[in-house]
XYZ file of C-alpha atoms in Angstrom:
436
model
C -25.743 4.423 -18.412
C -23.427 2.750 -20.961
C -20.205 4.590 -21.290
C -18.434 4.643 -24.742
C -15.443 2.211 -24.670
C -12.893 4.754 -25.697
C -13.760 7.038 -22.842
C -13.813 4.216 -20.426
C -10.366 2.987 -21.595
C -8.840 6.489 -21.128
C -10.327 6.584 -17.666
C -8.860 3.168 -16.752
C -5.434 4.206 -18.022
C -5.593 7.566 -16.171
C -6.596 5.832 -12.951
C -3.839 3.123 -13.364
C -1.291 5.841 -13.777
C -1.690 6.959 -10.259
C -0.303 3.596 -9.173
C 2.824 4.454 -11.282
C 2.929 7.851 -9.505
C 2.428 6.965 -5.863
C 4.586 3.757 -5.968
C 7.545 5.967 -5.931
C 6.841 6.547 -2.294
C 6.273 2.756 -1.703
C 9.572 1.734 -3.215
C 12.081 4.494 -2.211
C 10.515 5.678 1.005
C 8.701 2.705 2.440
C 10.614 -0.386 1.157
C 14.072 0.390 -0.048
C 16.188 3.655 0.395
C 14.723 5.376 3.425
C 14.572 2.158 5.780
C 18.303 1.774 5.282
C 18.889 5.420 5.513
C 16.885 5.445 8.832
C 18.875 2.655 10.513
C 22.192 3.567 9.174
C 22.250 7.357 9.176
C 19.271 8.782 11.089
C 19.724 5.970 13.774
C 23.537 6.034 13.693
C 23.632 6.674 17.491
C 21.417 3.706 18.223
C 22.186 0.040 18.643
C 21.318 -1.846 15.321
C 18.431 -3.757 16.745
C 17.076 -0.778 18.465
C 17.336 1.287 15.197
C 15.353 -1.560 13.553
C 12.795 -1.612 16.300
C 12.323 2.273 16.198
C 11.659 2.050 12.572
C 9.047 -0.519 13.080
C 7.468 1.636 15.970
C 7.553 4.637 13.574
C 5.493 2.691 11.117
C 3.082 1.599 13.838
C 2.278 4.969 14.913
C 1.791 6.431 11.474
C -0.567 3.578 10.554
C -2.567 4.093 13.817
C -3.167 7.693 12.954
C -4.362 6.948 9.402
C -6.483 3.854 10.496
C -8.528 6.047 12.696
C -9.235 8.843 10.114
C -9.646 6.642 6.982
C -13.331 5.692 7.401
C -14.280 9.298 8.217
C -12.542 10.589 5.236
C -14.322 8.022 3.075
C -17.721 8.945 4.358
C -17.082 12.669 3.883
C -15.952 12.059 0.381
C -19.008 9.969 -0.572
C -21.415 12.631 0.825
C -19.633 15.709 -0.591
C -18.679 14.461 -4.007
C -15.036 15.407 -3.379
C -13.022 12.283 -3.729
C -10.537 13.744 -6.132
C -10.059 16.874 -4.047
C -9.334 14.786 -0.902
C -6.993 12.655 -2.963
C -5.176 15.676 -4.375
C -4.895 17.368 -0.900
C -3.570 14.242 0.961
C -1.183 13.252 -1.933
C 0.109 16.890 -1.683
C 0.839 16.356 1.872
C 2.696 13.108 1.075
C 4.808 14.826 -1.608
C 5.863 17.732 0.630
C 7.048 15.554 3.433
C 8.740 13.204 1.148
C 10.912 16.014 0.018
C 11.433 17.387 3.491
C 13.090 14.028 4.408
C 16.152 15.450 2.627
C 16.682 17.475 5.839
C 17.377 14.412 7.935
C 21.086 13.908 8.914
C 23.125 11.710 11.154
C 21.467 10.948 14.428
C 18.229 12.824 13.491
C 16.076 9.685 14.102
C 13.308 11.766 15.803
C 13.097 14.134 12.936
C 13.180 11.209 10.465
C 10.375 9.594 12.305
C 8.315 12.721 12.399
C 8.543 13.572 8.705
C 8.017 9.929 7.633
C 4.810 9.772 9.754
C 3.410 12.941 8.015
C 4.360 11.654 4.560
C 2.815 8.207 5.161
C -0.345 9.745 6.429
C -0.666 11.688 3.079
C 0.213 8.777 0.966
C -2.177 6.289 2.817
C -5.037 8.767 3.113
C -4.787 9.451 -0.665
C -5.196 5.848 -1.362
C -8.522 5.597 0.401
C -9.949 7.884 -2.340
C -7.897 6.260 -5.062
C -9.076 2.865 -4.472
C -12.773 4.043 -4.090
C -12.706 5.255 -7.638
C -12.020 1.748 -8.962
C -15.627 0.487 -9.236
C -16.687 3.878 -10.951
C -13.834 3.654 -13.420
C -13.858 -0.021 -14.495
C -16.826 -2.096 -15.678
C -17.564 -4.961 -13.252
C -16.207 -7.424 -15.610
C -12.966 -5.697 -15.863
C -12.261 -4.711 -12.155
C -9.691 -7.595 -11.639
C -7.830 -6.769 -14.858
C -7.757 -2.937 -14.210
C -6.744 -3.304 -10.640
C -4.032 -5.826 -11.576
C -2.776 -3.376 -14.295
C -2.586 -0.652 -11.883
C -0.263 -2.710 -9.579
C 1.833 -3.744 -12.623
C 2.298 -0.061 -13.545
C 3.058 0.690 -10.041
C 5.808 -1.886 -10.049
C 7.203 -0.545 -13.202
C 7.058 3.243 -12.225
C 8.317 2.655 -8.780
C 11.096 0.363 -10.142
C 12.222 2.892 -12.701
C 12.650 5.679 -10.205
C 14.282 3.350 -7.711
C 16.822 2.455 -10.426
C 17.695 6.046 -10.903
C 17.884 6.625 -7.247
C 20.137 3.622 -6.871
C 22.705 5.213 -9.431
C 22.657 8.370 -7.268
C 23.241 6.499 -4.068
C 25.896 4.255 -5.588
C 27.322 6.116 -8.599
C 30.182 3.635 -8.834
C 27.761 1.087 -10.462
C 28.099 2.954 -13.740
C 31.558 4.441 -13.140
C 30.199 7.976 -12.457
C 31.720 8.487 -9.030
C 34.605 10.614 -10.396
C 32.216 13.026 -12.185
C 32.002 16.559 -10.695
C 28.726 17.248 -8.978
C 27.842 13.593 -8.392
C 26.555 13.181 -4.799
C 28.005 10.683 -2.239
C 25.756 7.986 -0.861
C 24.189 10.017 1.861
C 23.350 12.958 -0.316
C 22.269 10.578 -3.104
C 19.778 9.290 -0.753
C 18.561 12.797 0.189
C 18.170 13.712 -3.464
C 16.132 10.558 -4.026
C 13.695 11.701 -1.411
C 13.127 15.011 -3.362
C 12.815 12.832 -6.634
C 9.895 11.027 -5.055
C 7.883 14.129 -4.477
C 8.526 15.350 -8.157
C 7.616 11.870 -9.688
C 4.615 11.558 -7.616
C 3.284 15.071 -8.641
C 3.959 14.730 -12.320
C 2.378 11.495 -12.918
C -0.721 12.098 -10.774
C -1.919 14.618 -13.368
C -3.734 12.125 -15.649
C -5.996 10.883 -12.926
C -6.962 14.424 -11.836
C -7.552 15.469 -15.390
C -9.355 12.445 -16.923
C -11.266 10.563 -14.169
C -14.455 12.368 -13.353
C -15.842 12.766 -9.845
C -18.543 10.221 -8.956
C -22.054 11.538 -8.444
C -22.704 13.237 -5.123
C -24.795 11.464 -2.695
C -27.643 13.368 -1.271
C -29.616 12.975 2.037
C -28.281 13.720 5.507
C -25.060 15.177 4.447
C -24.264 18.328 6.551
C -22.412 20.622 4.222
C -21.767 23.185 7.121
C -20.125 20.496 9.316
C -18.726 17.697 7.119
C -16.769 16.209 9.860
C -19.799 15.674 12.000
C -21.638 14.213 8.975
C -18.537 12.028 8.370
C -18.698 10.504 11.909
C -22.405 10.088 11.597
C -22.035 8.109 8.423
C -19.207 5.948 9.986
C -21.476 5.101 12.904
C -24.216 4.075 10.464
C -21.808 1.996 8.300
C -20.623 0.168 11.476
C -24.289 -0.717 12.173
C -24.919 -1.649 8.557
C -21.886 -3.725 8.397
C -23.613 -6.478 10.492
C -25.781 -7.027 7.433
C -22.817 -7.933 5.372
C -21.188 -10.945 7.188
C -19.170 -12.105 4.196
C -17.651 -8.503 3.832
C -16.740 -8.533 7.675
C -15.253 -12.093 7.251
C -13.184 -10.966 4.257
C -11.990 -7.880 6.082
C -10.926 -10.034 9.091
C -9.073 -12.409 6.714
C -7.456 -9.332 4.894
C -6.492 -7.853 8.187
C -4.566 -11.067 9.070
C -2.848 -11.837 5.844
C -2.015 -8.331 4.966
C -0.420 -7.928 8.381
C 2.100 -10.352 7.235
C 2.448 -8.778 3.737
C 2.955 -5.307 5.313
C 5.553 -6.519 7.783
C 7.599 -8.157 5.024
C 7.522 -4.822 2.918
C 8.309 -2.452 5.734
C 10.827 -4.522 7.643
C 12.718 -6.446 5.071
C 15.504 -3.781 4.392
C 15.933 -2.813 8.012
C 16.200 -6.476 8.985
C 18.637 -7.254 6.119
C 20.889 -4.436 7.391
C 20.683 -5.806 10.951
C 22.032 -9.280 9.922
C 24.837 -7.678 7.791
C 23.644 -7.502 4.144
C 25.027 -4.610 2.285
C 22.921 -1.710 1.014
C 23.798 -2.627 -2.688
C 22.292 -6.098 -2.322
C 19.355 -4.866 -0.318
C 18.256 -2.075 -2.625
C 19.203 -4.098 -5.770
C 16.931 -7.032 -4.666
C 14.158 -4.621 -3.866
C 14.608 -3.106 -7.237
C 14.397 -6.534 -8.937
C 11.154 -7.086 -7.325
C 9.654 -4.108 -9.104
C 10.441 -5.428 -12.397
C 9.792 -9.099 -11.936
C 6.664 -8.209 -10.192
C 5.187 -6.517 -13.338
C 4.382 -9.822 -15.338
C 3.311 -11.579 -12.233
C 0.849 -8.822 -11.206
C -0.602 -9.247 -14.759
C -0.471 -13.023 -14.503
C -2.380 -12.969 -11.361
C -5.117 -10.875 -13.059
C -5.409 -13.559 -15.797
C -5.277 -16.343 -13.225
C -8.386 -14.844 -11.463
C -10.147 -15.392 -14.804
C -9.252 -19.139 -14.627
C -9.737 -20.004 -11.101
C -11.440 -16.913 -9.557
C -9.915 -13.946 -7.561
C -10.338 -15.768 -4.108
C -8.486 -18.957 -5.185
C -5.691 -16.846 -6.869
C -5.200 -14.880 -3.530
C -4.918 -18.215 -1.870
C -2.052 -19.203 -4.215
C -0.334 -15.863 -3.291
C -0.675 -16.661 0.554
C 0.902 -20.074 -0.047
C 3.824 -18.462 -1.560
C 4.145 -16.109 1.287
C 4.184 -18.981 3.808
C 7.397 -20.154 1.992
C 8.785 -16.763 2.154
C 8.433 -16.103 5.831
C 9.676 -19.688 6.630
C 12.819 -19.012 4.468
C 13.204 -15.504 6.097
C 13.846 -17.110 9.555
C 16.804 -19.022 8.243
C 18.160 -16.161 5.973
C 21.902 -15.433 6.624
C 23.388 -14.381 3.212
C 22.614 -11.965 0.381
C 21.777 -14.881 -1.909
C 19.035 -15.955 0.641
C 17.736 -12.282 0.500
C 17.605 -12.248 -3.333
C 15.880 -15.536 -3.555
C 13.086 -14.427 -1.051
C 12.803 -11.057 -2.718
C 12.078 -12.747 -5.985
C 9.463 -14.865 -4.393
C 7.907 -11.772 -3.029
C 7.769 -10.468 -6.586
C 5.805 -13.384 -7.793
C 3.028 -12.862 -5.182
C 2.901 -9.409 -3.668
C 1.276 -7.355 -6.574
C -1.221 -10.005 -7.634
C -2.327 -10.872 -4.008
C -2.908 -7.186 -3.079
C -4.482 -6.198 -6.544
C -6.883 -9.080 -6.298
C -7.734 -8.336 -2.721
C -8.719 -4.759 -3.774
C -10.715 -5.852 -6.761
C -12.550 -8.618 -4.877
C -13.441 -6.167 -2.165
C -14.710 -3.660 -4.916
C -16.834 -6.410 -6.301
C -18.532 -7.079 -2.894
C -18.766 -3.494 -1.444
C -22.056 -1.339 -2.069
C -21.227 0.577 -5.159
C -22.940 3.864 -3.992
C -20.945 3.786 -0.738
C -17.668 2.817 -2.245
C -15.429 5.498 -0.531
C -17.126 4.746 2.681
C -16.617 1.028 2.637
C -13.096 1.414 1.105
C -12.383 3.590 4.166
C -13.020 0.376 6.287
C -11.076 -1.684 3.864
C -7.968 0.599 4.254
C -8.550 0.768 7.977
C -8.126 -3.126 7.823
C -4.857 -2.574 5.939
C -3.633 0.060 8.326
C -4.361 -1.981 11.481
C -2.466 -4.757 9.741
C 0.489 -2.499 9.312
C 0.099 -1.550 13.006
C 0.379 -4.900 14.484
C 2.907 -6.489 12.186
C 5.704 -4.015 12.680
C 4.759 -3.632 16.425
C 5.033 -7.435 16.889
C 8.377 -7.520 14.912
C 9.723 -4.562 16.877
C 8.596 -5.838 20.301
C 10.272 -9.249 19.744
C 13.344 -7.528 18.517
C 13.629 -5.533 21.774
C 12.712 -8.377 24.064
C 15.124 -11.040 22.520
C 17.829 -8.694 21.146
C 17.333 -10.007 17.672
C 14.653 -9.541 14.895
C 14.942 -13.064 13.612
C 12.663 -14.541 16.175
C 9.815 -12.334 15.067
C 9.750 -13.845 11.547
C 7.985 -17.044 12.365
C 4.907 -15.254 13.964
C 4.021 -14.040 10.501
C 3.431 -17.594 9.230
C 0.323 -17.899 11.599
C -1.093 -14.649 10.114
C -1.061 -16.069 6.511
C -2.459 -19.448 7.575
C -5.270 -17.977 9.733
C -6.043 -15.224 7.048
C -6.245 -17.840 4.256
C -8.631 -20.072 6.301
C -11.012 -17.245 6.878
C -10.842 -16.203 3.225
C -11.751 -19.693 2.099
C -15.091 -19.171 3.923
C -16.026 -15.983 2.228
C -18.968 -16.317 -0.310
C -18.426 -13.653 -2.937
C -21.764 -13.948 -4.723
C -23.735 -13.842 -1.536
C -21.841 -10.635 -0.454
C -22.607 -8.957 -3.885
C -26.389 -9.903 -3.614
C -26.598 -8.522 -0.154
C -24.604 -5.183 -1.002
C -26.498 -4.338 -4.274
C -29.398 -6.474 -4.975
C -29.912 -6.663 -8.938
C -26.524 -4.993 -9.562
C -25.726 -5.492 -13.243
C -22.341 -5.376 -15.005
C -21.915 -2.129 -16.988
């Protein structure tokens, strides 16, 4: 069925706006404000390298929980026609626990870890269903473009809120510190956690209102016991995955290189604080990443049209090899800024094209189910990277020695990606699939 262009454009824009919405959690909670708050306020009673390590372990445990549930959630959604309902419910969990982070005070690292884990489960679980809507929203010929546009809007939306939060945390930047009612840095951070919940909720509305639920799959779905049906579908998907060697190869490559990307995102601010870089430089550099990343995310979408999505991802991985090598030698705020800007050139485009490349290869009628495995690959990457980083920090007394391990992940991941045959994967997944 051919969809009118105007309706499809509205759907694509609404889908992309969810990246704008949930990137508030990515920038403020995962990448910039909360990591610093965790090691400097919640972990105030801990040694600096131990606080950094505990932050890494917190991310590891949260991702482990999401990894084991993601494929089941995807299978349930495919069979019940409830992707948007699952997305809304899990996003609601993420919003609630984002706001509750405002309760964390000095020394409350256990409470901070518990609330962050719950929030990350909601954010990550909702992304399974958000990603799975992509092949139903965008025509095959526009998947790379729409996915890249979503990441670009995510950069912009997350960056705008982070800029507002930075002013609340450091009101002296605009000379506002003398105004009555302006919070200090600690309370500014707490208010920023609440702002994430509000921003996320408001800008999720277009997707929920304008993107239709994909058709319900019929067959062996057990409506009286959706969990049992979900596990049954996961078992079958694992067996069927053997028929898709290129998809398995891609997921292995993605697991490796996204391990490195996730570790850079999650640990950068905590590591920077450990080596003595100030909060203003750390959050300022992360903020710059959001805005510099917008044109580069779009550029990578266009680059894929010139050299292909797979080769474009390889370009991004080459940039990351430079980043982690430079990270080992980082000693000053200038170094952190340079590396952050390099991240901005590659992060959004690499992740957007990875998502769209997988969407092109996965069986269209089982998109949520297969995206569950895609997100499992991402979650297990986020498990091992921070775990490796944290373990090295504990054993050596410094986080610096864990940086070089990330280089091998990008090299090995890129090597496996180069062997993936995208056209063969598409033919195996959906014989005769035509562009809409």
